[in-house]
Amino acid sequence: MERKQFLRSLGAGAAFAITFPCLQGCSSDDGEGPVIPIPEGVDFTVDLESAEGAPLAENGGYILKNDIVVVKNLTGQFVAASQICSHQQTDQVRFIESNGGIFRCSTHGSEFDQNGTPLNTITNNPLKIFNTELNGNILRVFE
Ligand code: FES
């Protein structure tokens, strides 16, 4: 059977599905997870004395909350960045202690400094960084 004849026998829908499997961006079909919007309108608090805030007691510790990576960096400063990567919007951004402390997305390996500046060529899009403010034991994360 010729290819054309084969495709005709499948019908137009099946032929389209075979020919253009990735028109939606492939993100949900390629095992990398869904595309997630980068957080907006962020304004929340973390009680550093609570179980939720406990990982922030140590330099290099971080928590994930509301799609934000909240970090106590290696010099004891609080930093918050989008957990949603600026490359293809997976939620795999984490803080790692390499190079003085950077953000890294495990999906394709994008890395960002603590200001959100890309450190490799996987993406030129900066990682969104949020403000932090400490009042007693309450850490506020906001835009
Ligand atoms: S989605 Fe994060 S590196 Fe590609």
Coordinates of N, CA, C and O and ligand atoms in Angstrom, one line a residue:
M1 N 0.8 -1.2 0.0 CA 0.0 0.0 0.0 C 0.9 1.2 0.0 O 1.8 1.3 0.8
E2 N 0.6 2.2 -0.9 CA 1.3 3.4 -0.9 C 1.0 4.3 0.3 O 0.0 4.1 0.9
R3 N 2.0 5.2 0.7 CA 1.8 6.0 1.9 C 0.5 6.8 1.8 O -0.3 6.9 2.8
K4 N 0.3 7.5 0.6 CA -0.8 8.3 0.4 C -2.1 7.5 0.6 O -3.1 7.9 1.2
Q5 N -2.1 6.3 0.0 CA -3.3 5.4 0.0 C -3.5 5.0 1.5 O -4.7 5.0 1.9
F6 N -2.4 4.7 2.2 CA -2.6 4.3 3.6 C -3.2 5.4 4.4 O -4.2 5.2 5.2
L7 N -2.7 6.7 4.2 CA -3.2 7.8 5.0 C -4.7 8.0 4.6 O -5.5 8.3 5.5
R8 N -5.0 7.9 3.4 CA -6.4 8.1 2.9 C -7.3 7.1 3.6 O -8.4 7.4 4.0
S9 N -6.8 5.9 3.8 CA -7.6 4.8 4.4 C -7.8 5.1 5.8 O -8.8 4.6 6.4
L10 N -6.9 5.8 6.5 CA -7.1 6.1 7.9 C -8.1 7.2 8.1 O -8.7 7.4 9.2
G11 N -8.3 8.1 7.1 CA -9.2 9.2 7.3 C -8.4 10.4 7.7 O -7.3 10.3 8.1
A12 N -9.0 11.6 7.4 CA -8.2 12.9 7.6 C -7.8 13.1 9.1 O -6.7 13.5 9.3
G13 N -8.6 12.8 10.0 CA -8.2 13.0 11.4 C -7.0 12.2 11.9 O -6.1 12.7 12.5
A14 N -7.0 10.9 11.5 CA -5.9 10.1 11.9 C -4.6 10.5 11.1 O -3.5 10.6 11.7
A15 N -4.8 10.9 9.9 CA -3.6 11.4 9.1 C -3.0 12.6 9.8 O -1.8 12.8 9.9
F16 N -3.9 13.5 10.2 CA -3.4 14.8 10.9 C -2.7 14.4 12.2 O -1.7 15.0 12.4
A17 N -3.3 13.5 12.9 CA -2.7 13.1 14.2 C -1.3 12.5 14.0 O -0.4 12.7 14.8
I18 N -1.1 11.7 12.9 CA 0.2 11.1 12.7 C 1.2 12.1 12.2 O 2.3 12.2 12.6
T19 N 0.7 13.1 11.3 CA 1.6 14.0 10.7 C 2.0 15.2 11.6 O 3.1 15.7 11.6
F20 N 1.1 15.7 12.5 CA 1.3 16.8 13.3 C 1.1 16.5 14.8 O 0.2 17.0 15.4
P21 N 1.9 15.6 15.4 CA 1.6 15.2 16.7 C 2.0 16.3 17.8 O 1.6 16.2 18.9
C22 N 2.7 17.4 17.5 CA 3.1 18.3 18.5 C 2.7 19.7 18.3 O 3.3 20.6 18.8
L23 N 1.5 19.9 17.7 CA 1.1 21.3 17.4 C 0.7 22.0 18.7 O 0.8 23.2 18.8
Q24 N 0.4 21.3 19.8 CA 0.0 22.0 21.0 C 1.3 22.3 21.9 O 1.2 22.6 23.0
G25 N 2.5 22.1 21.4 CA 3.7 22.3 22.1 C 4.3 21.1 22.8 O 5.3 21.2 23.4
C26 N 3.6 20.0 22.7 CA 4.2 18.7 23.2 C 4.3 18.7 24.7 O 4.7 17.7 25.2
S27 N 4.0 19.8 25.4 CA 4.4 19.8 26.8 C 3.7 18.7 27.6 O 4.2 18.2 28.6
S28 N 2.4 18.4 27.3 CA 1.8 17.4 28.1 C 2.0 16.0 27.6 O 1.6 15.1 28.2
D29 N 2.6 15.9 26.4 CA 2.7 14.6 25.8 C 4.2 14.1 25.9 O 4.4 12.9 25.5
D30 N 5.1 14.9 26.3 CA 6.5 14.5 26.2 C 7.1 14.2 27.5 O 8.3 14.0 27.7
G31 N 6.2 14.0 28.5 CA 6.7 13.6 29.8 C 7.3 14.7 30.7 O 7.9 14.4 31.7
E32 N 7.2 15.9 30.2 CA 7.9 17.0 31.0 C 6.9 17.7 31.8 O 7.2 18.7 32.5
G33 N 5.6 17.4 31.8 CA 4.6 18.0 32.6 C 3.9 19.1 31.9 O 4.3 19.5 30.9
P34 N 2.8 19.6 32.5 CA 2.0 20.6 31.9 C 2.7 22.0 31.9 O 3.5 22.2 32.8
V35 N 2.3 22.9 31.0 CA 2.7 24.3 31.0 C 1.9 25.0 32.1 O 0.7 24.9 32.2
I36 N 2.6 25.6 33.1 CA 2.0 26.3 34.2 C 2.3 27.7 34.1 O 3.4 28.1 33.9
P37 N 1.3 28.6 34.4 CA 1.5 30.0 34.3 C 2.5 30.5 35.4 O 2.5 30.0 36.5
I38 N 3.4 31.4 35.0 CA 4.3 32.0 36.0 C 3.5 32.8 37.0 O 2.6 33.5 36.6
P39 N 3.8 32.7 38.3 CA 3.0 33.3 39.3 C 2.9 34.8 39.2 O 3.8 35.5 38.9
E40 N 1.7 35.3 39.5 CA 1.4 36.7 39.5 C 0.6 37.1 40.7 O -0.1 36.2 41.3
G41 N 0.6 38.3 41.1 CA -0.1 38.8 42.3 C 0.3 38.1 43.6 O -0.6 37.9 44.5
V42 N 1.5 37.7 43.7 CA 2.0 37.0 44.8 C 2.1 37.9 46.1 O 2.6 39.0 46.0
D43 N 1.5 37.4 47.1 CA 1.6 38.1 48.4 C 1.2 37.1 49.5 O 0.0 36.9 49.7
F44 N 2.2 36.5 50.2 CA 1.9 35.6 51.2 C 3.0 35.6 52.3 O 4.0 36.3 52.1
T45 N 2.7 35.0 53.4 CA 3.7 35.0 54.5 C 4.0 33.5 54.9 O 3.2 32.6 54.6
V46 N 5.2 33.4 55.5 CA 5.6 32.1 56.1 C 6.1 32.4 57.5 O 6.9 33.3 57.7
D47 N 5.5 31.6 58.4 CA 5.9 31.7 59.8 C 7.2 30.9 60.0 O 7.1 29.6 59.9
L48 N 8.3 31.5 60.2 CA 9.6 30.8 60.3 C 9.6 29.9 61.5 O 10.5 29.0 61.6
E49 N 8.7 30.1 62.5 CA 8.7 29.2 63.7 C 7.8 28.0 63.5 O 7.7 27.1 64.3
S50 N 7.1 28.0 62.3 CA 6.1 26.9 62.1 C 6.9 25.7 61.4 O 8.0 25.8 60.9
A51 N 6.2 24.6 61.3 CA 6.8 23.4 60.6 C 7.0 23.7 59.1 O 8.0 23.3 58.5
E52 N 6.1 24.5 58.6 CA 6.3 24.9 57.2 C 7.6 25.7 56.9 O 8.2 25.5 55.9
G53 N 7.9 26.6 57.9 CA 9.1 27.4 57.7 C 10.4 26.8 58.2 O 11.4 27.4 58.0
A54 N 10.3 25.6 58.8 CA 11.5 25.0 59.5 C 12.6 24.8 58.5 O 13.8 25.1 58.9
P55 N 12.4 24.5 57.2 CA 13.6 24.3 56.3 C 14.4 25.6 56.1 O 15.5 25.6 55.7
L56 N 13.7 26.8 56.4 CA 14.4 28.0 56.2 C 15.3 28.5 57.4 O 15.8 29.5 57.4
A57 N 15.4 27.6 58.4 CA 16.2 27.9 59.6 C 17.7 27.8 59.2 O 18.6 28.4 59.8
E58 N 18.0 27.0 58.2 CA 19.4 26.7 57.8 C 19.7 27.5 56.5 O 18.9 27.5 55.6
N59 N 20.9 28.0 56.4 CA 21.4 28.6 55.1 C 21.4 27.5 54.0 O 21.8 26.4 54.3
G60 N 20.8 27.8 52.9 CA 20.7 26.8 51.8 C 19.4 26.1 51.8 O 19.0 25.4 50.9
G61 N 18.6 26.3 52.9 CA 17.3 25.6 53.0 C 16.2 26.3 52.1 O 16.3 27.6 51.9
Y62 N 15.2 25.6 51.7 CA 14.2 26.3 50.9 C 12.9 25.5 51.1 O 12.8 24.3 51.5
I63 N 11.8 26.2 50.8 CA 10.4 25.6 50.7 C 9.8 26.0 49.4 O 10.2 26.9 48.7
L64 N 8.8 25.2 49.0 CA 8.0 25.5 47.9 C 6.6 25.9 48.4 O 6.0 25.2 49.1
K65 N 6.1 27.1 48.0 CA 4.8 27.5 48.4 C 4.2 28.4 47.3 O 4.9 29.4 46.8
N66 N 3.0 28.1 46.9 CA 2.3 28.9 45.9 C 3.1 29.1 44.6 O 3.1 30.2 44.0
D67 N 3.8 28.0 44.2 CA 4.6 28.1 43.0 C 5.8 29.0 43.1 O 6.3 29.5 42.1
I68 N 6.2 29.2 44.3 CA 7.4 30.0 44.6 C 8.4 29.2 45.4 O 8.1 28.4 46.2
V69 N 9.7 29.4 45.0 CA 10.8 28.8 45.8 C 11.3 29.8 46.8 O 11.8 30.9 46.3
V70 N 11.1 29.6 48.0 CA 11.5 30.6 49.1 C 12.7 30.0 49.7 O 12.7 28.9 50.2
V71 N 13.8 30.8 49.7 CA 15.1 30.3 50.0 C 15.8 31.1 51.1 O 15.6 32.4 51.1
K72 N 16.5 30.5 52.0 CA 17.5 31.2 52.8 C 18.8 30.9 52.2 O 19.3 29.7 52.2
N73 N 19.4 31.9 51.5 CA 20.6 31.6 50.7 C 21.8 31.3 51.6 O 21.7 31.3 52.8
L74 N 22.9 31.1 51.0 CA 24.1 30.6 51.7 C 24.7 31.7 52.6 O 25.6 31.4 53.4
T75 N 24.3 32.9 52.4 CA 24.8 34.0 53.3 C 23.7 34.4 54.3 O 23.8 35.4 55.0
G76 N 22.6 33.7 54.3 CA 21.5 33.9 55.3 C 20.4 34.9 54.9 O 19.6 35.3 55.7
Q77 N 20.5 35.3 53.6 CA 19.5 36.3 53.1 C 18.3 35.5 52.5 O 18.5 34.4 51.9
F78 N 17.1 36.0 52.6 CA 15.9 35.4 52.1 C 15.7 35.8 50.6 O 15.8 37.0 50.3
V79 N 15.5 34.9 49.7 CA 15.3 35.1 48.3 C 14.1 34.3 47.9 O 13.9 33.2 48.4
A80 N 13.3 34.8 47.0 CA 12.2 34.1 46.5 C 12.1 34.2 44.9 O 12.3 35.3 44.4
A81 N 11.9 33.0 44.3 CA 11.9 33.0 42.8 C 10.7 32.1 42.4 O 10.2 31.3 43.1
S82 N 10.3 32.4 41.2 CA 9.3 31.5 40.6 C 9.7 30.1 40.5 O 10.8 29.8 40.1
Q83 N 8.9 29.2 41.0 CA 9.1 27.7 40.8 C 8.8 27.3 39.4 O 9.3 26.3 38.9
I84 N 8.1 28.2 38.6 CA 7.8 27.9 37.3 C 8.9 28.5 36.4 O 9.1 29.7 36.4
C85 N 9.5 27.6 35.6 CA 10.7 28.0 34.8 C 10.3 28.9 33.7 O 9.2 28.8 33.1
S86 N 11.2 29.9 33.4 CA 11.0 30.8 32.3 C 11.3 30.2 31.0 O 11.0 30.9 30.0
H87 N 11.7 29.0 30.9 CA 12.0 28.3 29.7 C 10.7 27.8 29.0 O 10.2 28.3 28.1
Q88 N 10.2 26.7 29.6 CA 9.0 26.1 29.1 C 8.0 25.9 30.2 O 7.1 25.0 30.1
Q89 N 8.0 26.7 31.2 CA 7.0 26.7 32.3 C 6.7 25.4 32.9 O 5.5 25.1 33.2
T90 N 7.7 24.6 33.2 CA 7.4 23.5 34.1 C 7.7 24.0 35.6 O 8.3 25.0 35.7
D91 N 7.3 23.2 36.5 CA 7.4 23.7 37.9 C 8.6 23.0 38.6 O 8.6 22.7 39.8
Q92 N 9.7 22.9 37.9 CA 10.9 22.2 38.4 C 12.1 23.0 38.9 O 13.2 22.5 39.0
V93 N 11.8 24.3 39.1 CA 12.9 25.2 39.6 C 13.1 24.9 41.1 O 12.2 24.9 41.8
R94 N 14.4 24.8 41.4 CA 14.8 24.6 42.8 C 16.0 25.4 43.1 O 16.7 25.8 42.2
F95 N 16.4 25.5 44.4 CA 17.6 26.2 44.8 C 18.7 25.1 45.0 O 18.4 24.1 45.6
I96 N 19.8 25.3 44.4 CA 21.0 24.4 44.7 C 22.2 25.2 45.2 O 22.3 26.4 44.9
E97 N 23.0 24.5 45.9 CA 24.1 25.3 46.6 C 25.3 25.4 45.7 O 26.3 26.0 46.1
S98 N 25.3 25.0 44.4 CA 26.4 25.2 43.5 C 26.7 26.7 43.2 O 25.7 27.5 43.3
N99 N 27.9 27.1 43.0 CA 28.3 28.4 42.5 C 27.8 29.5 43.5 O 27.3 30.5 43.0
G100 N 27.8 29.3 44.7 CA 27.4 30.3 45.7 C 25.9 30.3 45.9 O 25.3 31.1 46.6
G101 N 25.1 29.4 45.2 CA 23.7 29.3 45.4 C 23.0 29.8 44.2 O 23.1 31.0 43.9
I102 N 22.4 28.9 43.4 CA 21.7 29.3 42.2 C 20.3 28.6 42.1 O 20.1 27.7 42.9
F103 N 19.5 29.1 41.2 CA 18.3 28.4 40.9 C 18.5 27.5 39.6 O 19.2 27.9 38.7
R104 N 18.0 26.3 39.7 CA 18.2 25.4 38.6 C 16.8 24.6 38.3 O 16.2 24.2 39.2
C105 N 16.5 24.5 37.0 CA 15.3 23.8 36.6 C 15.8 22.4 36.1 O 16.7 22.4 35.2
S106 N 15.3 21.4 36.6 CA 15.7 20.0 36.2 C 15.2 19.6 34.9 O 15.6 18.6 34.4
T107 N 14.2 20.3 34.4 CA 13.6 19.8 33.1 C 14.6 19.8 32.0 O 14.7 18.8 31.3
H108 N 15.2 20.9 31.7 CA 16.3 20.9 30.7 C 17.6 21.5 31.2 O 18.5 21.7 30.4
G109 N 17.7 21.9 32.5 CA 18.9 22.3 33.0 C 19.2 23.8 33.0 O 20.3 24.2 33.2
S110 N 18.1 24.6 32.8 CA 18.4 26.1 32.9 C 18.8 26.4 34.3 O 18.4 25.9 35.3
E111 N 19.8 27.4 34.4 CA 20.3 27.9 35.6 C 20.2 29.4 35.7 O 20.3 30.0 34.7
F112 N 19.9 29.9 36.9 CA 19.7 31.3 37.1 C 20.4 31.8 38.3 O 20.4 31.1 39.3
D113 N 21.0 33.0 38.3 CA 21.5 33.5 39.5 C 20.4 34.0 40.4 O 19.2 33.9 40.1
Q114 N 20.7 34.5 41.6 CA 19.7 34.9 42.6 C 18.9 36.2 42.2 O 18.0 36.6 42.8
N115 N 19.3 36.8 41.1 CA 18.6 38.0 40.5 C 17.7 37.5 39.4 O 17.1 38.3 38.7
G116 N 17.8 36.2 39.1 CA 17.0 35.6 38.0 C 17.6 35.7 36.6 O 17.0 35.2 35.6
T117 N 18.9 36.1 36.6 CA 19.6 36.2 35.3 C 20.0 34.8 34.8 O 20.6 34.0 35.6
P118 N 19.7 34.4 33.6 CA 20.1 33.1 33.1 C 21.6 33.0 33.1 O 22.3 33.9 32.7
L119 N 22.0 31.8 33.4 CA 23.5 31.5 33.5 C 23.9 30.5 32.4 O 25.1 30.2 32.3
N120 N 23.0 30.0 31.6 CA 23.4 29.2 30.5 C 22.6 29.5 29.3 O 21.7 30.4 29.4
T121 N 22.7 28.8 28.2 CA 22.1 29.2 26.9 C 20.7 28.5 26.7 O 20.2 28.7 25.6
I122 N 20.2 27.8 27.7 CA 19.0 27.1 27.5 C 17.8 28.1 27.3 O 16.9 27.9 26.5
T123 N 17.9 29.2 28.1 CA 16.9 30.2 27.9 C 17.5 31.6 28.1 O 18.5 31.7 28.9
N124 N 17.0 32.6 27.4 CA 17.4 34.0 27.7 C 16.4 34.7 28.6 O 16.6 35.8 29.0
N125 N 15.3 34.0 28.9 CA 14.3 34.6 29.7 C 14.7 34.6 31.2 O 15.0 33.5 31.7
P126 N 14.6 35.7 31.8 CA 15.0 35.7 33.2 C 13.9 35.0 34.1 O 12.8 34.9 33.7
L127 N 14.4 34.5 35.2 CA 13.5 33.8 36.1 C 12.9 34.9 37.0 O 13.6 35.8 37.4
K128 N 11.6 34.8 37.2 CA 10.9 35.9 38.0 C 11.3 35.8 39.5 O 11.2 34.7 40.1
I129 N 11.7 36.9 40.0 CA 12.2 37.0 41.4 C 11.1 37.9 42.2 O 10.6 38.9 41.6
F130 N 10.9 37.5 43.4 CA 9.9 38.2 44.2 C 10.6 38.9 45.4 O 11.7 38.5 45.8
N131 N 9.9 39.9 46.0 CA 10.5 40.6 47.2 C 10.2 39.8 48.4 O 9.3 39.0 48.5
T132 N 11.1 39.9 49.4 CA 10.9 39.3 50.7 C 11.1 40.4 51.7 O 11.9 41.4 51.6
E133 N 10.4 40.2 52.9 CA 10.5 41.2 54.0 C 10.3 40.4 55.3 O 9.3 39.6 55.4
L134 N 11.2 40.6 56.2 CA 11.1 39.8 57.5 C 10.6 40.7 58.6 O 11.2 41.8 58.8
N135 N 9.6 40.4 59.2 CA 9.0 41.1 60.4 C 9.0 40.1 61.5 O 8.0 39.3 61.6
G136 N 9.9 40.1 62.4 CA 10.0 39.1 63.5 C 10.2 37.7 62.9 O 11.2 37.5 62.2
N137 N 9.3 36.8 63.2 CA 9.4 35.5 62.6 C 8.6 35.3 61.3 O 8.4 34.2 60.9
I138 N 8.0 36.4 60.9 CA 7.1 36.3 59.7 C 7.8 36.8 58.5 O 8.2 38.0 58.4
L139 N 7.9 35.9 57.5 CA 8.6 36.3 56.2 C 7.5 36.5 55.2 O 6.6 35.6 55.0
R140 N 7.5 37.7 54.7 CA 6.5 38.0 53.6 C 7.2 37.9 52.3 O 8.3 38.4 52.1
V141 N 6.5 37.3 51.3 CA 6.9 37.2 49.9 C 5.9 37.9 49.1 O 4.7 37.6 49.2
F142 N 6.3 38.8 48.3 CA 5.4 39.6 47.5 C 6.0 40.2 46.3 O 7.2 40.2 46.1
E143 N 5.1 40.7 45.4 CA 5.6 41.4 44.1 C 5.8 42.8 44.4 O 5.2 43.4 45.2
Ligands
FES1 S1 11.4 24.1 31.4 FE1 13.0 24.6 32.8 S2 14.8 24.3 31.6 FE2 13.2 23.9 30.2

